[in-house]
Short mmCIF file of C-alpha atoms in Angstrom, two decimals:
data_model
loop_
_atom_site.label_atom_id
_atom_site.label_comp_id
_atom_site.label_asym_id
_atom_site.label_seq_id
_atom_site.Cartn_x
_atom_site.Cartn_y
_atom_site.Cartn_z
CA MET A 861 6.62 10.85 -26.63
CA ARG A 862 3.66 12.92 -27.81
CA LEU A 863 2.14 15.14 -25.09
CA PRO A 864 -1.27 16.87 -25.30
CA GLU A 865 -0.85 20.34 -26.81
CA ALA A 866 -2.99 22.00 -24.12
CA PHE A 867 -0.85 20.33 -21.42
CA VAL A 868 2.37 21.59 -23.03
CA ALA A 869 1.00 25.15 -23.26
CA LYS A 870 -0.20 25.06 -19.66
CA MET A 871 3.12 23.77 -18.26
CA LYS A 872 5.10 26.35 -20.26
CA LYS A 873 2.98 29.10 -18.75
CA LEU A 874 3.35 27.70 -15.22
CA LEU A 875 7.04 26.82 -15.28
CA GLN A 876 8.29 29.57 -17.60
CA GLU A 877 12.12 29.35 -17.70
CA GLU A 878 11.98 25.87 -16.07
CA ALA A 879 9.77 24.47 -18.83
CA ASP A 880 12.52 23.29 -21.21
CA GLU A 881 14.21 21.35 -18.42
CA PHE A 882 10.86 19.81 -17.46
CA PHE A 883 10.02 18.67 -21.00
CA THR A 884 13.50 17.21 -21.55
CA VAL A 885 12.57 14.59 -18.94
CA TYR A 886 10.11 12.99 -21.37
CA GLU A 887 12.98 12.15 -23.74
CA ASN A 888 14.77 10.12 -21.04
CA GLU A 889 14.10 6.73 -19.50
CA LYS A 890 11.98 6.74 -16.33
CA ALA A 891 13.48 5.85 -12.94
CA SER A 892 12.54 2.46 -11.48
CA GLY A 893 12.30 1.75 -7.77
CA LEU A 894 11.54 -0.85 -5.14
CA ARG A 895 10.77 -0.50 -1.45
CA VAL A 896 12.15 -3.12 0.94
CA ASN A 897 9.76 -4.70 3.46
CA PRO A 898 11.12 -4.12 7.01
CA LEU A 899 8.60 -6.65 8.39
CA LYS A 900 10.58 -9.38 6.62
CA THR A 901 14.17 -8.16 6.41
CA ASP A 902 16.51 -5.34 7.43
CA PRO A 903 16.63 -2.96 4.42
CA GLY A 904 20.24 -1.88 4.93
CA ALA A 905 21.57 -5.40 5.40
CA TRP A 906 19.47 -6.92 2.60
CA THR A 907 20.62 -4.42 -0.03
CA LYS A 908 24.24 -5.53 0.53
CA THR A 909 23.37 -9.06 -0.61
CA ALA A 910 20.51 -8.25 -3.02
CA PRO A 911 20.79 -9.73 -6.53
CA PHE A 912 20.24 -6.27 -8.05
CA SER A 913 22.26 -3.04 -8.30
CA LEU A 914 20.54 -0.67 -5.87
CA ALA A 915 20.95 3.02 -5.00
CA PRO A 916 19.08 4.72 -2.11
CA VAL A 917 16.03 6.91 -2.67
CA PRO A 918 16.98 10.02 -0.60
CA PHE A 919 13.51 10.73 0.79
CA CYS A 920 12.55 7.14 1.74
CA PRO A 921 14.76 5.05 4.07
CA THR A 922 13.41 1.76 2.68
CA GLY A 923 13.37 2.89 -0.99
CA PHE A 924 15.95 2.05 -3.66
CA TYR A 925 16.44 2.68 -7.35
CA TYR A 926 17.30 -0.30 -9.56
CA GLU A 927 18.77 -0.41 -13.04
CA PRO A 928 16.29 -0.37 -15.97
CA ASN A 929 17.66 -3.64 -17.40
CA GLU A 930 16.85 -5.54 -14.17
CA GLN A 931 13.53 -7.27 -13.41
CA PRO A 932 13.07 -7.62 -9.64
CA GLY A 933 9.34 -8.22 -10.17
CA LYS A 934 10.18 -11.63 -11.68
CA HIS A 935 12.44 -12.76 -8.83
CA PRO A 936 11.04 -15.15 -6.18
CA TYR A 937 11.99 -12.58 -3.51
CA HIS A 938 9.15 -10.45 -4.91
CA ALA A 939 6.70 -13.34 -4.53
CA ALA A 940 7.92 -13.75 -0.93
CA GLY A 941 7.06 -10.10 -0.19
CA LEU A 942 10.61 -8.91 0.48
CA TYR A 943 9.94 -5.73 -1.49
CA TYR A 944 7.31 -3.81 -3.44
CA ILE A 945 7.94 -2.40 -6.93
CA GLN A 946 7.02 1.29 -6.66
CA GLU A 947 7.53 4.49 -8.60
CA PRO A 948 10.16 6.35 -6.49
CA SER A 949 8.43 9.70 -6.00
CA ALA A 950 5.30 7.90 -4.71
CA MET A 951 7.36 6.69 -1.74
CA ALA A 952 7.40 10.22 -0.27
CA VAL A 953 3.66 10.20 0.47
CA ALA A 954 3.55 7.61 3.27
CA GLU A 955 6.76 9.11 4.70
CA ALA A 956 4.81 12.36 5.23
CA LEU A 957 2.07 10.56 7.19
CA ARG A 958 4.40 8.13 9.06
CA PRO A 959 1.89 6.41 11.38
CA ALA A 960 3.10 4.91 14.65
CA PRO A 961 2.46 1.33 15.80
CA GLY A 962 -0.93 1.08 17.53
CA GLU A 963 -2.65 3.97 15.72
CA THR A 964 -5.87 3.76 13.70
CA VAL A 965 -5.12 4.65 10.08
CA LEU A 966 -7.15 4.89 6.86
CA ASP A 967 -5.82 4.70 3.31
CA LEU A 968 -8.96 5.92 1.55
CA CYS A 969 -8.00 5.41 -2.14
CA ALA A 970 -5.62 2.53 -1.63
CA ALA A 971 -5.22 0.39 -4.79
CA PRO A 972 -2.92 -1.07 -5.92
CA GLY A 973 -1.40 -0.99 -2.42
CA GLY A 974 2.03 0.66 -2.59
CA LYS A 975 1.23 3.22 0.07
CA THR A 976 -0.87 0.76 2.12
CA THR A 977 2.02 -1.70 2.39
CA GLN A 978 4.38 1.14 3.31
CA LEU A 979 2.02 2.35 6.07
CA GLY A 980 1.44 -1.17 7.41
CA ALA A 981 5.19 -1.79 7.66
CA MET A 982 5.67 1.52 9.51
CA MET A 983 2.98 0.41 11.97
CA GLU A 984 4.87 -2.87 12.56
CA ASN A 985 1.55 -4.72 12.14
CA LYS A 986 0.21 -3.08 15.32
CA GLY A 987 -3.00 -1.06 15.52
CA LEU A 988 -5.53 -0.91 12.71
CA LEU A 989 -5.05 0.00 9.05
CA VAL A 990 -8.18 0.21 6.87
CA ALA A 991 -7.35 0.12 3.16
CA ASN A 992 -10.29 1.14 0.98
CA GLU A 993 -10.69 0.97 -2.77
CA ILE A 994 -13.95 1.87 -4.52
CA HIS A 995 -13.25 -0.09 -7.76
CA PRO A 996 -13.99 -3.86 -7.47
CA LYS A 997 -11.31 -4.90 -9.99
CA ARG A 998 -8.57 -2.79 -8.41
CA VAL A 999 -9.39 -3.92 -4.86
CA LYS A 1000 -8.34 -7.50 -5.75
CA ALA A 1001 -4.78 -6.34 -6.51
CA LEU A 1002 -4.79 -4.34 -3.26
CA ALA A 1003 -5.75 -7.43 -1.23
CA GLU A 1004 -3.07 -9.55 -2.94
CA ASN A 1005 -0.35 -6.98 -2.19
CA VAL A 1006 -1.43 -6.68 1.45
CA GLU A 1007 -1.19 -10.48 1.73
CA ARG A 1008 2.19 -10.70 0.02
CA PHE A 1009 3.66 -8.03 2.31
CA GLY A 1010 2.61 -10.03 5.37
CA LEU A 1011 0.26 -7.40 6.81
CA THR A 1012 -1.93 -8.68 9.64
CA ASN A 1013 -3.30 -5.37 10.99
CA THR A 1014 -5.10 -4.46 7.75
CA VAL A 1015 -8.75 -4.62 6.70
CA VAL A 1016 -9.32 -4.25 2.95
CA VAL A 1017 -12.67 -2.66 2.08
CA ASN A 1018 -14.49 -2.03 -1.22
CA GLU A 1019 -16.70 0.97 -0.41
CA THR A 1020 -17.45 4.58 -1.28
CA PRO A 1021 -15.83 7.24 0.92
CA GLU A 1022 -19.33 8.42 1.87
CA ALA A 1023 -20.34 4.97 3.18
CA LEU A 1024 -17.21 4.77 5.33
CA ALA A 1025 -17.72 8.31 6.66
CA GLU A 1026 -21.24 7.43 7.71
CA ARG A 1027 -19.99 4.43 9.74
CA LEU A 1028 -16.70 5.79 11.09
CA PRO A 1029 -17.04 9.52 11.90
CA GLY A 1030 -14.18 10.88 14.01
CA PHE A 1031 -12.56 7.43 14.17
CA PHE A 1032 -9.07 7.70 12.66
CA ASP A 1033 -5.80 9.10 14.01
CA LYS A 1034 -4.34 9.43 10.51
CA ILE A 1035 -5.81 9.38 7.01
CA LEU A 1036 -4.14 9.22 3.62
CA VAL A 1037 -6.00 10.43 0.53
CA ASP A 1038 -3.86 9.59 -2.50
CA ALA A 1039 -6.60 10.89 -4.72
CA PRO A 1040 -7.63 9.76 -8.21
CA CYS A 1041 -6.24 12.49 -10.46
CA SER A 1042 -5.53 13.50 -14.05
CA GLY A 1043 -2.28 11.52 -13.86
CA GLU A 1044 0.10 14.01 -15.46
CA GLY A 1045 2.93 12.36 -13.55
CA MET A 1046 2.05 9.06 -15.26
CA PHE A 1047 2.48 10.17 -18.87
CA ARG A 1048 5.97 8.69 -19.27
CA LYS A 1049 4.88 5.42 -17.68
CA ASP A 1050 1.43 5.18 -19.28
CA GLU A 1051 0.85 6.89 -22.62
CA GLU A 1052 -2.87 6.09 -22.37
CA ALA A 1053 -3.03 8.58 -19.48
CA ALA A 1054 -1.73 11.27 -21.85
CA SER A 1055 -4.35 10.45 -24.49
CA PHE A 1056 -7.12 10.66 -21.85
CA TRP A 1057 -6.02 14.06 -20.53
CA SER A 1058 -7.90 17.31 -21.16
CA PRO A 1059 -8.46 20.58 -19.27
CA ALA A 1060 -12.05 19.46 -18.63
CA TYR A 1061 -10.80 16.19 -17.12
CA VAL A 1062 -8.56 18.16 -14.73
CA GLU A 1063 -11.61 20.10 -13.50
CA GLU A 1064 -13.61 16.87 -13.19
CA CYS A 1065 -10.84 15.32 -11.08
CA ALA A 1066 -10.60 18.39 -8.84
CA ALA A 1067 -14.35 18.22 -8.11
CA ARG A 1068 -14.11 14.50 -7.26
CA GLN A 1069 -11.10 15.08 -5.00
CA ARG A 1070 -13.06 17.63 -2.98
CA ARG A 1071 -15.93 15.16 -2.45
CA ILE A 1072 -13.45 12.53 -1.23
CA LEU A 1073 -11.78 15.03 1.12
CA GLU A 1074 -15.14 15.93 2.68
CA SER A 1075 -15.51 12.29 3.74
CA ALA A 1076 -11.90 12.11 4.93
CA TYR A 1077 -12.34 15.20 7.12
CA ALA A 1078 -15.44 13.69 8.70
CA MET A 1079 -13.54 10.50 9.68
CA LEU A 1080 -10.58 12.30 11.27
CA LYS A 1081 -10.25 12.68 15.07
CA GLU A 1082 -9.46 15.99 16.74
CA GLY A 1083 -5.68 16.38 16.42
CA GLY A 1084 -5.66 13.82 13.62
CA ILE A 1085 -3.40 14.11 10.58
CA LEU A 1086 -4.57 14.11 6.96
CA VAL A 1087 -2.12 13.67 4.09
CA TYR A 1088 -3.42 14.54 0.63
CA SER A 1089 -1.47 13.60 -2.48
CA THR A 1090 -1.72 13.27 -6.25
CA CYS A 1091 0.53 12.12 -9.08
CA THR A 1092 -0.33 15.15 -11.20
CA PHE A 1093 1.15 18.63 -11.70
CA SER A 1094 -2.02 20.71 -12.15
CA PRO A 1095 -2.51 23.45 -9.51
CA GLU A 1096 -6.29 22.90 -9.76
CA GLU A 1097 -5.85 19.43 -8.20
CA ASN A 1098 -3.00 20.35 -5.87
CA GLU A 1099 -2.48 23.79 -4.28
CA GLN A 1100 -5.97 24.96 -5.24
CA THR A 1101 -7.59 21.85 -3.74
CA VAL A 1102 -5.67 22.37 -0.49
CA GLU A 1103 -6.64 26.06 -0.62
CA TRP A 1104 -10.30 24.99 -0.90
CA LEU A 1105 -9.83 22.59 2.02
CA LEU A 1106 -8.37 25.33 4.26
CA GLU A 1107 -11.16 27.74 3.34
CA THR A 1108 -13.91 25.13 3.86
CA TYR A 1109 -12.61 23.83 7.20
CA ASP A 1110 -11.08 26.71 9.13
CA ASP A 1111 -9.80 24.37 11.86
CA LEU A 1112 -7.40 22.61 9.48
CA ARG A 1113 -3.77 23.65 9.83
CA LEU A 1114 -1.18 23.00 7.15
CA LEU A 1115 1.97 21.33 8.50
CA PRO A 1116 5.43 21.54 6.91
CA ILE A 1117 6.89 18.59 4.99
CA ALA A 1118 10.69 18.20 4.98
CA LYS A 1119 12.23 19.33 1.68
CA ILE A 1120 14.93 16.70 1.28
CA GLY A 1121 16.42 14.82 -1.66
CA GLY A 1122 15.23 17.30 -4.28
CA ILE A 1123 11.70 17.81 -2.89
CA GLU A 1124 10.55 21.42 -3.46
CA PRO A 1125 7.88 23.61 -1.78
CA GLY A 1126 4.31 24.00 -2.98
CA ARG A 1127 3.54 27.04 -5.14
CA PRO A 1128 1.32 29.61 -3.35
CA GLU A 1129 1.44 31.81 -6.47
CA TRP A 1130 -0.65 29.19 -8.29
CA THR A 1131 -3.59 29.63 -5.91
CA LYS A 1132 -6.40 32.16 -6.00
CA THR A 1133 -5.53 33.73 -2.63
CA ASN A 1134 -1.73 33.30 -2.69
CA ARG A 1135 -1.69 31.65 0.76
CA ALA A 1136 1.94 31.68 1.88
CA GLU A 1137 1.65 28.55 4.03
CA LEU A 1138 1.13 26.45 0.88
CA GLU A 1139 4.92 26.42 0.70
CA TYR A 1140 4.63 23.83 3.50
CA ALA A 1141 3.29 21.38 0.89
CA ALA A 1142 5.72 19.34 -1.20
CA ARG A 1143 6.23 19.04 -4.94
CA LEU A 1144 8.33 16.26 -6.43
CA TRP A 1145 9.30 17.35 -9.93
CA PRO A 1146 10.75 14.88 -12.47
CA HIS A 1147 13.40 17.42 -13.53
CA ARG A 1148 14.50 17.98 -9.92
CA LEU A 1149 14.78 14.37 -8.70
CA LYS A 1150 14.64 10.78 -10.00
CA GLY A 1151 10.91 10.11 -10.12
CA GLU A 1152 7.78 10.77 -12.17
CA GLY A 1153 6.34 13.50 -9.94
CA HIS A 1154 4.00 13.91 -6.98
CA PHE A 1155 2.29 16.53 -4.83
CA VAL A 1156 1.89 16.04 -1.06
CA ALA A 1157 0.21 18.17 1.62
CA LYS A 1158 -0.09 17.45 5.35
CA LEU A 1159 -2.85 18.92 7.52
CA GLN A 1160 -4.00 18.63 11.14
CA LYS A 1161 -7.57 18.85 12.40
CA GLN A 1162 -7.94 21.26 15.34
CA ARG A 1163 -11.69 21.22 16.06
CA PRO A 1164 -13.15 18.97 18.80
CA THR A 1165 -14.89 15.98 17.24
CA SER A 1166 -17.66 13.93 18.79
CA PRO A 1167 -16.19 10.58 19.87
CA TRP A 1168 -17.01 7.60 17.67
CA ARG A 1169 -19.93 5.70 19.20
CA GLY A 1170 -19.99 2.58 17.05
CA ARG A 1171 -19.58 -1.04 18.12
CA TRP A 1172 -16.38 -3.07 18.24
CA ALA A 1173 -16.08 -6.33 16.34
CA LYS A 1174 -16.66 -9.49 18.37
CA SER A 1175 -15.50 -13.07 17.90
CA SER A 1176 -17.94 -15.00 15.74
CA ALA A 1177 -15.96 -18.08 14.74
CA PRO A 1178 -17.38 -21.52 15.68
CA LYS A 1179 -15.52 -23.21 18.53
CA ALA A 1180 -14.87 -26.20 16.28
CA ALA A 1181 -13.01 -24.03 13.77
CA ILE A 1182 -10.82 -22.49 16.50
CA ARG A 1183 -10.17 -25.96 17.95
CA LEU A 1184 -8.96 -27.25 14.57
CA TYR A 1185 -6.72 -24.21 14.14
CA ARG A 1186 -5.24 -24.74 17.62
CA GLN A 1187 -4.46 -28.35 16.67
CA PHE A 1188 -2.68 -27.14 13.53
CA GLU A 1189 -0.85 -24.54 15.62
CA GLN A 1190 0.44 -27.23 18.00
CA GLU A 1191 1.56 -29.45 15.12
CA ALA A 1192 3.15 -26.83 12.84
CA LEU A 1193 3.93 -23.60 14.71
CA ARG A 1194 6.04 -22.38 17.63
CA THR A 1195 3.80 -19.37 18.19
CA LYS A 1196 0.23 -18.89 19.41
CA ARG A 1197 -2.02 -16.30 17.83
CA ASP A 1198 -4.74 -14.68 19.91
CA GLY A 1199 -7.32 -12.04 19.08
CA THR A 1200 -10.81 -11.68 17.68
CA PHE A 1201 -11.53 -14.76 15.55
CA VAL A 1202 -14.24 -14.49 12.91
CA SER A 1203 -15.48 -16.85 10.20
CA PHE A 1204 -16.57 -16.07 6.67
CA GLY A 1205 -18.02 -19.40 5.56
CA ALA A 1206 -15.14 -21.90 5.81
CA HIS A 1207 -12.53 -19.11 6.17
CA LEU A 1208 -11.10 -18.50 9.63
CA THR A 1209 -9.69 -15.00 10.18
CA VAL A 1210 -8.20 -13.10 13.11
CA LEU A 1211 -9.03 -9.38 13.12
CA PRO A 1212 -6.61 -6.53 13.90
CA GLU A 1213 -6.72 -5.07 17.41
CA ARG A 1214 -9.50 -2.57 18.16
CA CYS A 1215 -11.33 -3.33 14.94
CA PRO A 1216 -14.79 -1.76 14.65
CA ASP A 1217 -17.85 -3.76 13.65
CA LEU A 1218 -17.87 -3.41 9.87
CA SER A 1219 -20.87 -5.66 9.18
CA GLY A 1220 -22.86 -4.42 6.20
CA LEU A 1221 -19.77 -3.03 4.46
CA LYS A 1222 -18.08 -4.85 1.58
CA ILE A 1223 -15.06 -6.48 3.27
CA VAL A 1224 -12.53 -8.06 0.91
CA ARG A 1225 -9.93 -9.05 3.51
CA ALA A 1226 -10.32 -8.81 7.29
CA GLY A 1227 -6.99 -8.95 9.11
CA LEU A 1228 -5.15 -12.27 8.71
CA HIS A 1229 -6.77 -15.17 6.85
CA LEU A 1230 -5.49 -18.09 8.94
CA GLY A 1231 -6.96 -20.86 6.80
CA ASP A 1232 -10.02 -22.90 5.94
CA VAL A 1233 -11.92 -25.66 7.70
CA LYS A 1234 -12.40 -28.61 5.33
CA LYS A 1235 -14.17 -31.77 6.55
CA GLU A 1236 -12.93 -31.69 10.13
CA ARG A 1237 -9.41 -30.63 9.18
CA PHE A 1238 -7.67 -27.28 9.01
CA GLU A 1239 -5.80 -26.14 5.89
CA PRO A 1240 -3.56 -23.07 6.43
CA ASN A 1241 -3.89 -20.15 4.04
CA HIS A 1242 -1.01 -18.67 2.00
CA ALA A 1243 -1.48 -15.39 3.91
CA LEU A 1244 -0.50 -17.10 7.17
CA ALA A 1245 2.74 -18.40 5.63
CA LEU A 1246 3.69 -14.90 4.45
CA ALA A 1247 2.84 -13.36 7.84
CA LEU A 1248 5.21 -15.65 9.76
CA GLN A 1249 8.89 -15.41 10.59
CA THR A 1250 10.71 -18.59 9.57
CA GLU A 1251 11.63 -19.40 13.18
CA GLU A 1252 7.91 -19.47 14.09
CA ALA A 1253 7.42 -22.69 12.09
CA LYS A 1254 8.34 -26.07 13.58
CA HIS A 1255 9.24 -27.60 10.20
CA VAL A 1256 10.98 -25.62 7.46
CA LEU A 1257 12.17 -26.53 3.98
CA ASP A 1258 14.61 -23.75 3.11
CA LEU A 1259 15.41 -23.50 -0.60
CA SER A 1260 18.05 -21.36 -2.27
CA SER A 1261 16.83 -18.54 -4.52
CA ALA A 1262 19.29 -19.84 -7.13
CA SER A 1263 18.01 -23.43 -6.96
CA ARG A 1264 15.95 -25.37 -9.49
CA GLU A 1265 13.68 -26.49 -6.63
CA ILE A 1266 12.34 -22.99 -5.84
CA VAL A 1267 11.33 -22.53 -9.48
CA GLN A 1268 9.68 -25.97 -9.49
CA TYR A 1269 7.74 -25.16 -6.34
CA TRP A 1270 6.74 -21.74 -7.66
CA ARG A 1271 5.31 -23.53 -10.71
CA GLY A 1272 3.19 -25.80 -8.52
CA GLU A 1273 5.29 -28.97 -8.70
CA THR A 1274 5.93 -31.39 -5.83
CA LEU A 1275 9.37 -31.91 -4.28
CA SER A 1276 11.03 -35.09 -3.01
CA THR A 1277 12.58 -34.88 0.48
CA GLY A 1278 12.46 -38.38 1.95
CA SER A 1279 10.79 -37.17 5.18
CA ASP A 1280 7.27 -37.26 6.61
CA ARG A 1281 6.80 -34.18 8.82
CA GLY A 1282 3.33 -33.02 7.77
CA TRP A 1283 2.74 -29.28 7.33
CA LEU A 1284 5.94 -27.33 6.76
CA LEU A 1285 6.93 -23.82 5.77
CA VAL A 1286 8.72 -23.62 2.43
CA ALA A 1287 11.25 -20.77 2.65
CA ILE A 1288 13.57 -18.99 0.21
CA ASP A 1289 16.97 -18.07 1.63
CA GLY A 1290 15.39 -18.07 5.08
CA HIS A 1291 12.27 -16.06 4.15
CA PRO A 1292 8.76 -17.64 4.22
CA PHE A 1293 7.49 -18.46 0.72
CA ALA A 1294 4.53 -20.88 1.00
CA TRP A 1295 3.04 -23.91 2.74
CA GLY A 1296 3.86 -27.47 1.81
CA LYS A 1297 2.67 -30.81 3.23
CA GLU A 1298 5.34 -33.45 3.51
CA VAL A 1299 3.86 -36.94 3.27
CA LYS A 1300 5.91 -40.13 2.74
CA GLY A 1301 8.93 -38.33 1.30
CA THR A 1302 7.03 -35.92 -0.99
CA VAL A 1303 6.15 -32.27 -0.36
CA LYS A 1304 2.69 -31.62 -1.76
CA ASN A 1305 2.46 -28.18 -3.30
CA PHE A 1306 0.18 -25.59 -1.66
CA TYR A 1307 1.41 -22.53 -3.55
CA PRO A 1308 -1.81 -20.76 -4.71
CA LYS A 1309 -2.71 -21.66 -8.30
CA GLY A 1310 -3.45 -18.08 -9.28
CA LEU A 1311 0.02 -16.92 -8.21
CA ARG A 1312 2.09 -19.69 -9.79
CA LEU A 1313 4.91 -19.07 -12.22
CA ILE A 1314 3.81 -19.70 -15.79
#
């Protein structure tokens, strides 16, 4: 592929004797990866029966490489949320943050949702995960991926970092800033990124990253952890941005990231002050491991922060809507869901635990969309189906992934069963796939039209 001349000259100067090895990567095929969803299946056990040839990603316990001739994104398992297609080196970022169940976590630049879904799974759907994306078009993909992965502890927001910082100062235990960058690690995957690159664009990205980090710092609690990452190689956006962060906020402490599976240290010699602790940061080079490349740094805030003094979200759903949901629950489910119920028009949603009042912000998805109230009846949403375990449904139609019926249902067709059980969970090899309504021997199709197989 054709690389920008200024980029080639810059990387030769930086890498010196390593440069030839680095540029040879661009003549080879890129590595492809998927990350298994532990909320839905056991990664180790599933890979033994998976319909693809998989090899472990050494720095991500749920990550696997697949062969370039395979297409896991077109398999119904993907639609069921059993895994997420993700560039392998990107999997290292959430591993550095590794939030615990029950924590409050922010993914500040979250689309399309690879790192959000990884964080949510680590949290076991407990606590609060706010996934923000400033671009309206990209936030739609983020919300869809959160839904498909079965996340219930996640609020998807479409706001500026500054607006969030104003509302949620000192609120989060952990924050991820996977910052918009010059995308040098994307050149092999996206040649348009190479054509857009210039030294001036690198400087523009670095300035934007610093503005985003100012907001992130403001939202972090005392003792809180900030992980900063990019998919670019430029020191201006990586070591030098972290150097700026450490100089601007003298209470931030850089923490070491494990150098496993080919991950290498950051390069202090590429900074203005040659700060030795920048070796604690991590560089994932495409000529050192199977992946396109990433930079990751992990920092902890030491300074006391004023406690957040905002309001918590309160239930706002009409009693009639909750009553109709409870009726559906009794008819179709073996589990009862409690929490803070809120309505957005006809939509009934249950918020994550300890969710702040976010009124006035642009909310795209608030926790779990249970369903909609339609003329004194409750219709469950696709998100609820994907958030369940199969055993939580009273009535299940389990289809084989190799069957003609699963393809028919994915296309939006009805199925004949001969029974009359009402709402049922359509599953694929035991994993929730969608809702169906069985009436007089026919399962009416409730797979969302926008997600159907064409």
